mmCIF file of C-alpha atoms in Angstrom:
data_model
loop_
_atom_site.group_PDB
_atom_site.id
_atom_site.type_symbol
_atom_site.label_atom_id
_atom_site.label_comp_id
_atom_site.label_asym_id
_atom_site.label_seq_id
_atom_site.Cartn_x
_atom_site.Cartn_y
_atom_site.Cartn_z
ATOM 1 C CA MET F 26 -20.257 -58.010 -17.003
ATOM 2 C CA LYS F 27 -18.256 -54.532 -15.792
ATOM 3 C CA ALA F 28 -18.808 -51.702 -18.365
ATOM 4 C CA ASP F 29 -14.987 -50.591 -19.712
ATOM 5 C CA VAL F 30 -14.745 -47.277 -18.097
ATOM 6 C CA GLN F 31 -12.063 -44.442 -19.678
ATOM 7 C CA PRO F 32 -11.285 -42.129 -18.070
ATOM 8 C CA THR F 33 -10.892 -39.082 -19.531
ATOM 9 C CA ILE F 34 -8.016 -36.978 -20.599
ATOM 10 C CA SER F 35 -8.592 -34.189 -18.362
ATOM 11 C CA ALA F 36 -8.895 -36.115 -15.616
ATOM 12 C CA ALA F 37 -6.005 -38.234 -16.290
ATOM 13 C CA VAL F 38 -3.696 -34.988 -16.993
ATOM 14 C CA PRO F 39 -4.268 -32.356 -15.272
ATOM 15 C CA LEU F 40 -3.343 -29.440 -17.721
ATOM 16 C CA ALA F 41 -1.154 -26.376 -15.824
ATOM 17 C CA LYS F 42 -3.577 -23.703 -15.038
ATOM 18 C CA GLY F 43 -2.839 -20.532 -17.139
ATOM 19 C CA HIS F 44 -0.316 -21.728 -19.953
ATOM 20 C CA GLY F 45 -2.816 -23.748 -21.935
ATOM 21 C CA ASN F 46 -4.078 -20.527 -24.669
ATOM 22 C CA GLU F 47 -0.924 -18.678 -23.466
ATOM 23 C CA THR F 48 -0.462 -15.093 -26.578
ATOM 24 C CA TYR F 49 3.014 -14.103 -27.777
ATOM 25 C CA THR F 50 2.313 -11.543 -24.970
ATOM 26 C CA ALA F 51 2.147 -12.866 -21.632
ATOM 27 C CA LEU F 52 4.586 -15.651 -23.132
ATOM 28 C CA VAL F 53 7.206 -12.978 -23.584
ATOM 29 C CA TRP F 54 6.288 -10.643 -19.854
ATOM 30 C CA ARG F 55 6.606 -14.393 -18.316
ATOM 31 C CA ARG F 56 10.161 -14.489 -19.417
ATOM 32 C CA LEU F 57 10.791 -10.923 -18.597
ATOM 33 C CA LYS F 58 9.735 -10.699 -15.313
ATOM 34 C CA ARG F 59 12.864 -12.909 -14.403
ATOM 35 C CA SER F 60 15.186 -10.606 -15.904
ATOM 36 C CA TRP F 61 15.828 -8.809 -13.075
ATOM 37 C CA THR F 62 17.331 -5.693 -14.703
ATOM 38 C CA GLY F 63 15.596 -5.386 -17.624
ATOM 39 C CA MET F 64 12.738 -5.552 -14.828
ATOM 40 C CA ILE F 65 14.853 -2.279 -13.272
ATOM 41 C CA GLY F 66 14.988 -1.320 -16.684
ATOM 42 C CA LEU F 67 11.571 -1.462 -16.962
ATOM 43 C CA ILE F 68 10.316 0.307 -13.131
ATOM 44 C CA LEU F 69 13.530 3.554 -14.136
ATOM 45 C CA VAL F 70 11.560 3.987 -17.729
ATOM 46 C CA CYS F 71 8.714 4.207 -16.566
ATOM 47 C CA LEU F 72 9.295 6.800 -13.706
ATOM 48 C CA LEU F 73 11.492 8.932 -16.283
ATOM 49 C CA MET F 74 8.816 9.143 -19.060
ATOM 50 C CA VAL F 75 6.239 9.822 -15.710
ATOM 51 C CA MET F 76 8.985 12.666 -15.215
ATOM 52 C CA THR F 77 8.870 13.823 -18.276
ATOM 53 C CA ILE F 78 5.246 14.050 -18.747
ATOM 54 C CA PHE F 79 4.489 16.252 -15.870
ATOM 55 C CA ALA F 80 7.766 17.752 -15.351
ATOM 56 C CA GLU F 81 5.857 21.430 -13.939
ATOM 57 C CA PHE F 82 4.587 18.533 -11.611
ATOM 58 C CA PHE F 83 7.787 17.467 -10.241
ATOM 59 C CA ALA F 84 10.572 20.554 -10.752
ATOM 60 C CA PRO F 85 10.645 22.889 -7.244
ATOM 61 C CA VAL F 86 11.612 25.380 -8.306
ATOM 62 C CA ASP F 87 10.349 27.427 -11.875
ATOM 63 C CA PRO F 88 13.443 26.573 -14.088
ATOM 64 C CA LYS F 89 13.598 30.813 -14.716
ATOM 65 C CA LEU F 90 13.556 32.053 -11.585
ATOM 66 C CA THR F 91 17.285 33.390 -11.451
ATOM 67 C CA GLY F 92 19.078 33.680 -8.001
ATOM 68 C CA VAL F 93 22.180 33.534 -6.285
ATOM 69 C CA GLY F 94 24.383 32.220 -8.912
ATOM 70 C CA PHE F 95 26.809 28.672 -8.431
ATOM 71 C CA ALA F 96 24.868 27.848 -5.376
ATOM 72 C CA PRO F 97 25.830 25.023 -3.709
ATOM 73 C CA PRO F 98 22.676 22.248 -2.671
ATOM 74 C CA GLN F 99 20.825 22.851 0.007
ATOM 75 C CA THR F 100 20.531 19.812 2.165
ATOM 76 C CA ILE F 101 17.979 17.923 4.169
ATOM 77 C CA SER F 102 18.186 18.236 7.438
ATOM 78 C CA MET F 103 16.018 16.336 10.872
ATOM 79 C CA THR F 104 17.849 18.906 12.936
ATOM 80 C CA ASP F 105 17.989 22.801 14.014
ATOM 81 C CA ARG F 106 20.744 24.780 14.233
ATOM 82 C CA ASP F 107 21.668 23.557 17.904
ATOM 83 C CA GLY F 108 21.596 19.813 17.124
ATOM 84 C CA ASN F 109 17.879 19.642 18.505
ATOM 85 C CA PHE F 110 15.902 17.429 16.148
ATOM 86 C CA VAL F 111 12.684 18.589 14.378
ATOM 87 C CA PHE F 112 10.229 17.115 12.329
ATOM 88 C CA PRO F 113 8.912 17.412 9.197
ATOM 89 C CA PRO F 114 12.537 17.974 7.583
ATOM 90 C CA ARG F 115 14.340 21.325 7.040
ATOM 91 C CA THR F 116 16.394 23.298 5.393
ATOM 92 C CA TYR F 117 18.400 26.220 4.916
ATOM 93 C CA GLN F 118 18.587 28.160 1.998
ATOM 94 C CA ILE F 119 22.036 29.668 0.648
ATOM 95 C CA ARG F 120 22.549 33.618 0.903
ATOM 96 C CA GLU F 121 25.252 35.824 0.612
ATOM 97 C CA THR F 122 26.915 36.806 3.050
ATOM 98 C CA GLU F 123 29.241 39.889 3.438
ATOM 99 C CA GLU F 124 32.539 38.124 3.395
ATOM 100 C CA PHE F 125 34.275 37.570 -0.041
ATOM 101 C CA ASP F 126 36.317 34.581 -1.125
ATOM 102 C CA PRO F 127 40.130 35.673 -1.519
ATOM 103 C CA VAL F 128 41.619 33.622 -4.424
ATOM 104 C CA THR F 129 37.230 34.126 -6.331
ATOM 105 C CA PHE F 130 36.346 37.740 -5.407
ATOM 106 C CA GLN F 131 33.544 36.505 -4.599
ATOM 107 C CA PRO F 132 31.009 36.464 -2.184
ATOM 108 C CA ILE F 133 31.551 33.526 -0.111
ATOM 109 C CA VAL F 134 27.315 32.207 0.785
ATOM 110 C CA GLY F 135 26.331 30.133 2.766
ATOM 111 C CA PRO F 136 22.860 28.602 4.930
ATOM 112 C CA ASP F 137 20.946 31.352 6.634
ATOM 113 C CA TYR F 138 19.957 29.596 9.878
ATOM 114 C CA GLU F 139 17.680 32.343 11.299
ATOM 115 C CA ASN F 140 14.841 31.360 8.455
ATOM 116 C CA PRO F 141 14.830 27.683 8.129
ATOM 117 C CA GLN F 142 12.349 26.248 5.149
ATOM 118 C CA THR F 143 10.074 23.053 6.290
ATOM 119 C CA LEU F 144 9.333 20.833 4.020
ATOM 120 C CA GLY F 145 6.748 18.880 2.522
ATOM 121 C CA PHE F 146 5.407 16.706 -0.112
ATOM 122 C CA PHE F 147 2.900 18.456 -2.483
ATOM 123 C CA VAL F 148 2.883 22.124 -1.563
ATOM 124 C CA LYS F 149 1.525 24.617 -3.234
ATOM 125 C CA GLY F 150 4.562 26.583 -5.111
ATOM 126 C CA PHE F 151 5.268 28.016 -8.593
ATOM 127 C CA GLU F 152 1.876 28.788 -11.000
ATOM 128 C CA TYR F 153 2.020 26.467 -13.801
ATOM 129 C CA ARG F 154 -0.551 25.285 -16.376
ATOM 130 C CA LEU F 155 -0.843 20.932 -16.804
ATOM 131 C CA PHE F 156 -0.540 19.739 -20.315
ATOM 132 C CA GLY F 157 -0.797 23.082 -21.657
ATOM 133 C CA LEU F 158 -5.120 23.657 -19.846
ATOM 134 C CA ILE F 159 -4.967 23.125 -16.307
ATOM 135 C CA PRO F 160 -4.168 25.936 -14.268
ATOM 136 C CA ALA F 161 -2.641 24.426 -11.101
ATOM 137 C CA GLN F 162 -0.042 24.763 -8.955
ATOM 138 C CA ARG F 163 0.307 22.130 -6.092
ATOM 139 C CA HIS F 164 4.937 20.610 -6.479
ATOM 140 C CA PHE F 165 5.532 16.730 -5.765
ATOM 141 C CA PHE F 166 8.044 18.587 -3.431
ATOM 142 C CA GLY F 167 9.104 21.318 -1.574
ATOM 143 C CA ALA F 168 9.131 23.920 1.147
ATOM 144 C CA THR F 169 5.939 24.527 2.778
ATOM 145 C CA ASP F 170 5.689 27.799 2.498
ATOM 146 C CA GLY F 171 6.761 28.022 -1.462
ATOM 147 C CA SER F 172 10.552 29.209 -1.453
ATOM 148 C CA PRO F 173 12.423 28.354 -3.747
ATOM 149 C CA VAL F 174 14.121 25.551 -2.825
ATOM 150 C CA ASN F 175 17.571 24.691 -4.506
ATOM 151 C CA PHE F 176 18.215 20.039 -3.741
ATOM 152 C CA LEU F 177 21.416 20.364 -6.665
ATOM 153 C CA GLY F 178 22.171 23.728 -6.271
ATOM 154 C CA THR F 179 21.732 27.003 -9.314
ATOM 155 C CA ASP F 180 23.793 27.434 -12.384
ATOM 156 C CA LYS F 181 26.022 30.425 -13.083
ATOM 157 C CA PHE F 182 22.430 32.177 -13.451
ATOM 158 C CA GLY F 183 21.439 31.552 -10.497
ATOM 159 C CA ARG F 184 18.347 29.071 -12.061
ATOM 160 C CA ASP F 185 17.489 25.691 -10.045
ATOM 161 C CA VAL F 186 19.798 23.055 -11.264
ATOM 162 C CA LEU F 187 17.197 19.889 -10.196
ATOM 163 C CA SER F 188 14.324 21.745 -12.049
ATOM 164 C CA ARG F 189 15.920 22.448 -15.027
ATOM 165 C CA ILE F 190 17.126 19.135 -15.564
ATOM 166 C CA ILE F 191 13.185 17.990 -15.494
ATOM 167 C CA TYR F 192 12.423 20.131 -17.863
ATOM 168 C CA GLY F 193 15.735 19.419 -19.695
ATOM 169 C CA SER F 194 13.986 15.546 -20.451
ATOM 170 C CA ARG F 195 10.919 16.824 -22.092
ATOM 171 C CA ILE F 196 13.034 18.364 -24.380
ATOM 172 C CA SER F 197 16.158 15.134 -24.314
ATOM 173 C CA LEU F 198 14.012 12.191 -24.783
ATOM 174 C CA MET F 199 11.306 13.983 -27.164
ATOM 175 C CA ILE F 200 14.722 14.451 -29.228
ATOM 176 C CA ALA F 201 15.249 10.274 -28.749
ATOM 177 C CA LEU F 202 11.742 9.555 -28.973
ATOM 178 C CA THR F 203 10.954 11.325 -32.178
ATOM 179 C CA VAL F 204 14.592 10.312 -34.010
ATOM 180 C CA VAL F 205 14.349 6.570 -33.123
ATOM 181 C CA PHE F 206 10.365 6.444 -34.741
ATOM 182 C CA ILE F 207 11.758 8.169 -37.701
ATOM 183 C CA ILE F 208 14.408 5.662 -38.133
ATOM 184 C CA THR F 209 12.198 2.966 -36.799
ATOM 185 C CA VAL F 210 9.770 3.281 -40.273
ATOM 186 C CA VAL F 211 11.749 4.494 -42.787
ATOM 187 C CA GLY F 212 14.570 2.082 -41.422
ATOM 188 C CA THR F 213 12.135 -0.830 -41.667
ATOM 189 C CA THR F 214 9.932 -0.261 -44.890
ATOM 190 C CA VAL F 215 13.672 -0.247 -46.806
ATOM 191 C CA GLY F 216 14.803 -2.915 -45.222
ATOM 192 C CA MET F 217 11.995 -5.612 -45.863
ATOM 193 C CA VAL F 218 11.234 -4.129 -48.938
ATOM 194 C CA SER F 219 15.257 -4.612 -49.836
ATOM 195 C CA GLY F 220 15.264 -7.995 -48.313
ATOM 196 C CA TYR F 221 11.475 -9.371 -50.031
ATOM 197 C CA PHE F 222 12.375 -7.821 -53.671
ATOM 198 C CA GLY F 223 15.991 -8.756 -53.842
ATOM 199 C CA GLY F 224 17.557 -8.647 -57.027
ATOM 200 C CA ARG F 225 18.896 -5.460 -58.688
ATOM 201 C CA LEU F 226 16.578 -3.417 -56.591
ATOM 202 C CA ASP F 227 18.409 -4.827 -54.090
ATOM 203 C CA ALA F 228 21.760 -4.275 -54.948
ATOM 204 C CA TRP F 229 20.717 -0.680 -55.964
ATOM 205 C CA VAL F 230 19.118 0.267 -52.131
ATOM 206 C CA GLN F 231 22.483 -1.402 -50.324
ATOM 207 C CA ARG F 232 24.965 0.218 -52.425
ATOM 208 C CA PHE F 233 22.549 3.161 -50.714
ATOM 209 C CA VAL F 234 23.536 1.661 -46.935
ATOM 210 C CA GLU F 235 26.714 1.658 -47.363
ATOM 211 C CA LEU F 236 26.903 5.039 -48.378
ATOM 212 C CA VAL F 237 24.877 6.806 -45.353
ATOM 213 C CA LEU F 238 27.287 3.792 -43.096
ATOM 214 C CA ALA F 239 30.413 5.291 -44.769
ATOM 215 C CA PHE F 240 29.796 9.276 -43.505
ATOM 216 C CA PRO F 241 31.281 10.292 -40.755
ATOM 217 C CA GLN F 242 29.271 11.390 -38.379
ATOM 218 C CA LEU F 243 31.006 14.184 -35.727
ATOM 219 C CA PRO F 244 31.962 15.137 -38.884
ATOM 220 C CA LEU F 245 28.273 15.853 -40.666
ATOM 221 C CA TYR F 246 26.986 16.532 -38.071
ATOM 222 C CA LEU F 247 29.176 20.145 -36.660
ATOM 223 C CA ALA F 248 28.631 20.675 -40.048
ATOM 224 C CA LEU F 249 24.788 20.402 -41.059
ATOM 225 C CA THR F 250 24.448 21.697 -37.870
ATOM 226 C CA SER F 251 26.465 25.031 -38.624
ATOM 227 C CA LEU F 252 24.342 25.912 -41.786
ATOM 228 C CA ILE F 253 21.808 27.258 -40.356
ATOM 229 C CA PRO F 254 22.200 30.714 -38.430
ATOM 230 C CA VAL F 255 21.994 31.316 -35.074
ATOM 231 C CA THR F 256 18.916 33.758 -35.233
ATOM 232 C CA ALA F 257 16.638 31.082 -37.048
ATOM 233 C CA PRO F 258 13.415 29.773 -34.583
ATOM 234 C CA THR F 259 14.369 27.728 -31.347
ATOM 235 C CA ASN F 260 11.668 25.019 -33.900
ATOM 236 C CA VAL F 261 13.614 25.515 -37.219
ATOM 237 C CA PHE F 262 17.001 24.354 -35.222
ATOM 238 C CA LEU F 263 15.107 21.786 -33.741
ATOM 239 C CA ALA F 264 14.139 20.108 -36.767
ATOM 240 C CA PHE F 265 16.765 20.321 -39.044
ATOM 241 C CA VAL F 266 18.593 18.408 -35.379
ATOM 242 C CA ILE F 267 15.539 16.214 -35.710
ATOM 243 C CA PHE F 268 16.725 15.765 -39.930
ATOM 244 C CA VAL F 269 19.112 15.393 -40.112
ATOM 245 C CA MET F 270 20.231 12.820 -37.120
ATOM 246 C CA SER F 271 17.230 10.623 -38.611
ATOM 247 C CA ALA F 272 18.999 11.256 -42.017
ATOM 248 C CA LEU F 273 22.029 9.108 -40.613
ATOM 249 C CA GLY F 274 20.759 6.892 -38.208
ATOM 250 C CA TRP F 275 18.102 4.570 -40.066
ATOM 251 C CA ALA F 276 20.578 2.575 -42.599
ATOM 252 C CA GLN F 277 21.915 0.295 -39.401
ATOM 253 C CA MET F 278 18.290 0.207 -38.560
ATOM 254 C CA SER F 279 17.593 -0.878 -42.138
ATOM 255 C CA ARG F 280 20.727 -3.646 -42.936
ATOM 256 C CA GLU F 281 19.718 -5.889 -39.638
ATOM 257 C CA VAL F 282 15.657 -5.387 -41.493
ATOM 258 C CA ARG F 283 17.344 -6.684 -44.273
ATOM 259 C CA GLY F 284 18.776 -9.657 -43.131
ATOM 260 C CA LYS F 285 15.876 -10.728 -41.251
ATOM 261 C CA THR F 286 13.465 -10.169 -44.173
ATOM 262 C CA LEU F 287 15.758 -12.256 -46.503
ATOM 263 C CA ALA F 288 15.654 -15.174 -43.387
ATOM 264 C CA LEU F 289 11.924 -15.048 -43.278
ATOM 265 C CA ALA F 290 11.032 -14.808 -46.987
ATOM 266 C CA ARG F 291 12.760 -18.431 -47.153
ATOM 267 C CA ILE F 292 10.161 -19.697 -44.739
ATOM 268 C CA ASP F 293 7.125 -22.509 -46.008
ATOM 269 C CA TYR F 294 4.423 -19.732 -45.203
ATOM 270 C CA VAL F 295 5.595 -17.749 -47.289
ATOM 271 C CA ARG F 296 6.687 -19.463 -49.922
ATOM 272 C CA ALA F 297 2.733 -20.965 -49.399
ATOM 273 C CA ALA F 298 1.334 -17.659 -49.740
ATOM 274 C CA MET F 299 3.198 -16.717 -52.504
ATOM 275 C CA ALA F 300 1.963 -19.696 -54.921
ATOM 276 C CA ILE F 301 -1.455 -19.203 -53.791
ATOM 277 C CA GLY F 302 -1.300 -15.505 -55.661
ATOM 278 C CA ALA F 303 -0.937 -13.743 -52.752
ATOM 279 C CA THR F 304 0.520 -10.024 -52.984
ATOM 280 C CA ASP F 305 3.943 -8.518 -51.894
ATOM 281 C CA ARG F 306 1.769 -5.697 -49.711
ATOM 282 C CA ARG F 307 0.076 -8.398 -48.618
ATOM 283 C CA ILE F 308 2.760 -11.102 -47.553
ATOM 284 C CA ILE F 309 5.752 -8.076 -46.497
ATOM 285 C CA PHE F 310 3.090 -6.506 -43.882
ATOM 286 C CA GLN F 311 0.976 -8.959 -42.567
ATOM 287 C CA HIS F 312 3.359 -12.323 -43.086
ATOM 288 C CA ILE F 313 7.164 -10.739 -42.374
ATOM 289 C CA PHE F 314 6.630 -7.834 -40.568
ATOM 290 C CA PRO F 315 5.067 -9.110 -37.546
ATOM 291 C CA ASN F 316 8.055 -11.844 -37.881
ATOM 292 C CA VAL F 317 10.885 -8.979 -37.470
ATOM 293 C CA MET F 318 8.242 -6.332 -34.355
ATOM 294 C CA SER F 319 9.982 -8.502 -32.033
ATOM 295 C CA HIS F 320 13.785 -7.719 -33.198
ATOM 296 C CA VAL F 321 12.544 -3.781 -34.424
ATOM 297 C CA ILE F 322 11.338 -2.927 -31.162
ATOM 298 C CA VAL F 323 14.933 -4.400 -29.095
ATOM 299 C CA ALA F 324 16.285 -2.778 -31.476
ATOM 300 C CA VAL F 325 14.668 0.574 -30.554
ATOM 301 C CA THR F 326 15.512 -0.015 -26.491
ATOM 302 C CA LEU F 327 19.061 -0.341 -27.708
ATOM 303 C CA ALA F 328 18.658 3.018 -30.217
ATOM 304 C CA ILE F 329 17.162 5.699 -27.531
ATOM 305 C CA PRO F 330 20.456 5.434 -25.055
ATOM 306 C CA ASN F 331 22.374 6.586 -28.063
ATOM 307 C CA VAL F 332 20.797 9.129 -29.385
ATOM 308 C CA VAL F 333 20.419 10.657 -25.362
ATOM 309 C CA LEU F 334 23.636 10.744 -25.772
ATOM 310 C CA LEU F 335 24.153 12.338 -29.049
ATOM 311 C CA GLU F 336 21.693 15.163 -28.315
ATOM 312 C CA SER F 337 23.640 15.691 -24.897
ATOM 313 C CA PHE F 338 27.294 16.021 -26.510
ATOM 314 C CA LEU F 339 25.938 17.443 -29.929
ATOM 315 C CA GLY F 340 24.569 19.846 -26.983
ATOM 316 C CA PHE F 341 27.632 20.485 -24.676
ATOM 317 C CA LEU F 342 29.508 21.797 -28.245
ATOM 318 C CA GLY F 343 26.301 23.997 -28.585
ATOM 319 C CA PHE F 344 24.776 22.444 -32.307
ATOM 320 C CA ALA F 345 21.189 20.692 -30.661
ATOM 321 C CA VAL F 346 19.473 23.336 -29.233
ATOM 322 C CA LYS F 347 19.229 26.894 -28.435
ATOM 323 C CA PRO F 348 18.072 28.708 -25.918
ATOM 324 C CA PRO F 349 15.120 29.499 -24.488
ATOM 325 C CA LEU F 350 14.312 26.153 -24.957
ATOM 326 C CA ILE F 351 16.699 23.447 -21.727
ATOM 327 C CA SER F 352 18.134 20.278 -22.292
ATOM 328 C CA TRP F 353 20.853 17.793 -20.900
ATOM 329 C CA GLY F 354 23.483 18.435 -23.138
ATOM 330 C CA LEU F 355 22.431 22.498 -23.513
ATOM 331 C CA MET F 356 22.951 22.496 -19.925
ATOM 332 C CA LEU F 357 26.334 20.890 -19.708
ATOM 333 C CA GLN F 358 27.977 23.755 -21.769
ATOM 334 C CA ASP F 359 28.243 25.319 -17.791
ATOM 335 C CA THR F 360 30.793 22.594 -17.506
ATOM 336 C CA ALA F 361 33.207 23.732 -20.182
ATOM 337 C CA THR F 362 36.396 24.235 -17.816
ATOM 338 C CA TYR F 363 38.180 22.117 -15.560
ATOM 339 C CA SER F 364 37.847 25.469 -13.364
ATOM 340 C CA VAL F 365 33.999 25.164 -12.559
ATOM 341 C CA ILE F 366 33.690 21.623 -12.840
ATOM 342 C CA GLY F 367 36.211 21.789 -9.184
ATOM 343 C CA SER F 368 33.841 25.190 -7.869
ATOM 344 C CA TYR F 369 31.173 23.922 -8.471
ATOM 345 C CA PRO F 370 30.559 19.983 -9.051
ATOM 346 C CA TRP F 371 27.424 19.933 -8.535
ATOM 347 C CA ILE F 372 26.927 21.835 -12.151
ATOM 348 C CA LEU F 373 27.992 18.117 -13.616
ATOM 349 C CA ALA F 374 24.160 16.478 -11.976
ATOM 350 C CA PRO F 375 22.161 16.491 -15.530
ATOM 351 C CA VAL F 376 25.099 13.811 -16.465
ATOM 352 C CA GLY F 377 24.260 11.820 -13.447
ATOM 353 C CA PHE F 378 20.643 11.355 -15.772
ATOM 354 C CA VAL F 379 22.308 10.708 -18.808
ATOM 355 C CA LEU F 380 23.492 7.609 -17.619
ATOM 356 C CA VAL F 381 20.371 6.825 -15.414
ATOM 357 C CA THR F 382 18.406 6.602 -19.236
ATOM 358 C CA VAL F 383 21.253 4.883 -20.615
ATOM 359 C CA PHE F 384 21.395 2.874 -18.746
ATOM 360 C CA ALA F 385 17.047 2.079 -18.352
ATOM 361 C CA PHE F 386 17.499 2.259 -21.831
ATOM 362 C CA ASN F 387 19.893 -0.898 -22.283
ATOM 363 C CA ALA F 388 19.196 -2.646 -19.563
ATOM 364 C CA LEU F 389 15.371 -2.768 -20.702
ATOM 365 C CA GLY F 390 16.535 -3.451 -24.141
ATOM 366 C CA ASP F 391 19.007 -6.934 -23.020
ATOM 367 C CA GLY F 392 15.980 -8.063 -21.049
ATOM 368 C CA LEU F 393 13.922 -7.816 -24.449
ATOM 369 C CA ARG F 394 16.174 -9.005 -26.268
ATOM 370 C CA ASP F 395 16.225 -12.409 -23.811
ATOM 371 C CA ALA F 396 12.644 -12.174 -23.247
ATOM 372 C CA VAL F 397 11.891 -12.821 -27.185
ATOM 373 C CA ASP F 398 14.733 -15.192 -27.996
ATOM 374 C CA PRO F 399 15.638 -17.054 -25.468
ATOM 375 C CA TYR F 400 17.289 -19.160 -27.230
#
């Protein structure tokens, strides 16, 4: 009599490789990779962070160096003055001529064809200290002879626009990340505590949240930032701006987290933890907090561009950052008149970086939202 042969489960139904014990993080990453807009946003955010961290390396010119005011951008050319093909590429520095504009009576500027500038990667330029410690003078792209190259032109003081934009990304993104961090910590904590305990505490907290949300933010920003005298140190002014933005921005995050907490507090495993005598602190931080983190992460990626736009707007009005600090909003003060925009349109270059930053974080936030909660 033949023995019965019973095939094992692994032999009958082969398991898909890599999907047996997939973690939640791996599952979110797999879903995020399917979103092309989310991946584009992630790549752009990473590039922005690298540019911000290594601003000295990517800036081709010293942002404080002055030259010809409102010089137009230098174009990269693969031909010489006679139209012959040359390699490596070159550009021509903008110089003032002896002729004058009949309308503005300003000296006419033009390219200096007699002294071409050869371009290259990892060239030597102005000296700086990487991370404030390591002395260096290598730059990602620029003239091989170390002379200044203005790829996006200069401002009214003759300072390189591209280099100031790269340096300004540090202040703008630092303000955005700091404000969003404070908003996230305060808003998440208040929202979870209010939603979990409920009752009279929740009622009083929500009335205060509604009071904060009811404030007209723009007039309040202008009024509060005007309280600091012009002679105040830049770090004090910057800290006050961050405090004002954070104080008025945490309420919306708190309201959203409270709604998630109210739903989670009625789930069976939370009620079971209450029944076995788990402390409120343990329930909040080990059962509710991990489940609201997915919503918080998405909210953070969507809040950063809002703060970047707010800082740019307040900087344009002169209420965010004071010189000698550099930010995108402060650079936009040069575009206050139509005559400047019409005559020197390259001054609007910071707007392009603001739009790219807003698109990058919004695209990443949309991709994360679909990856975290696909239903």
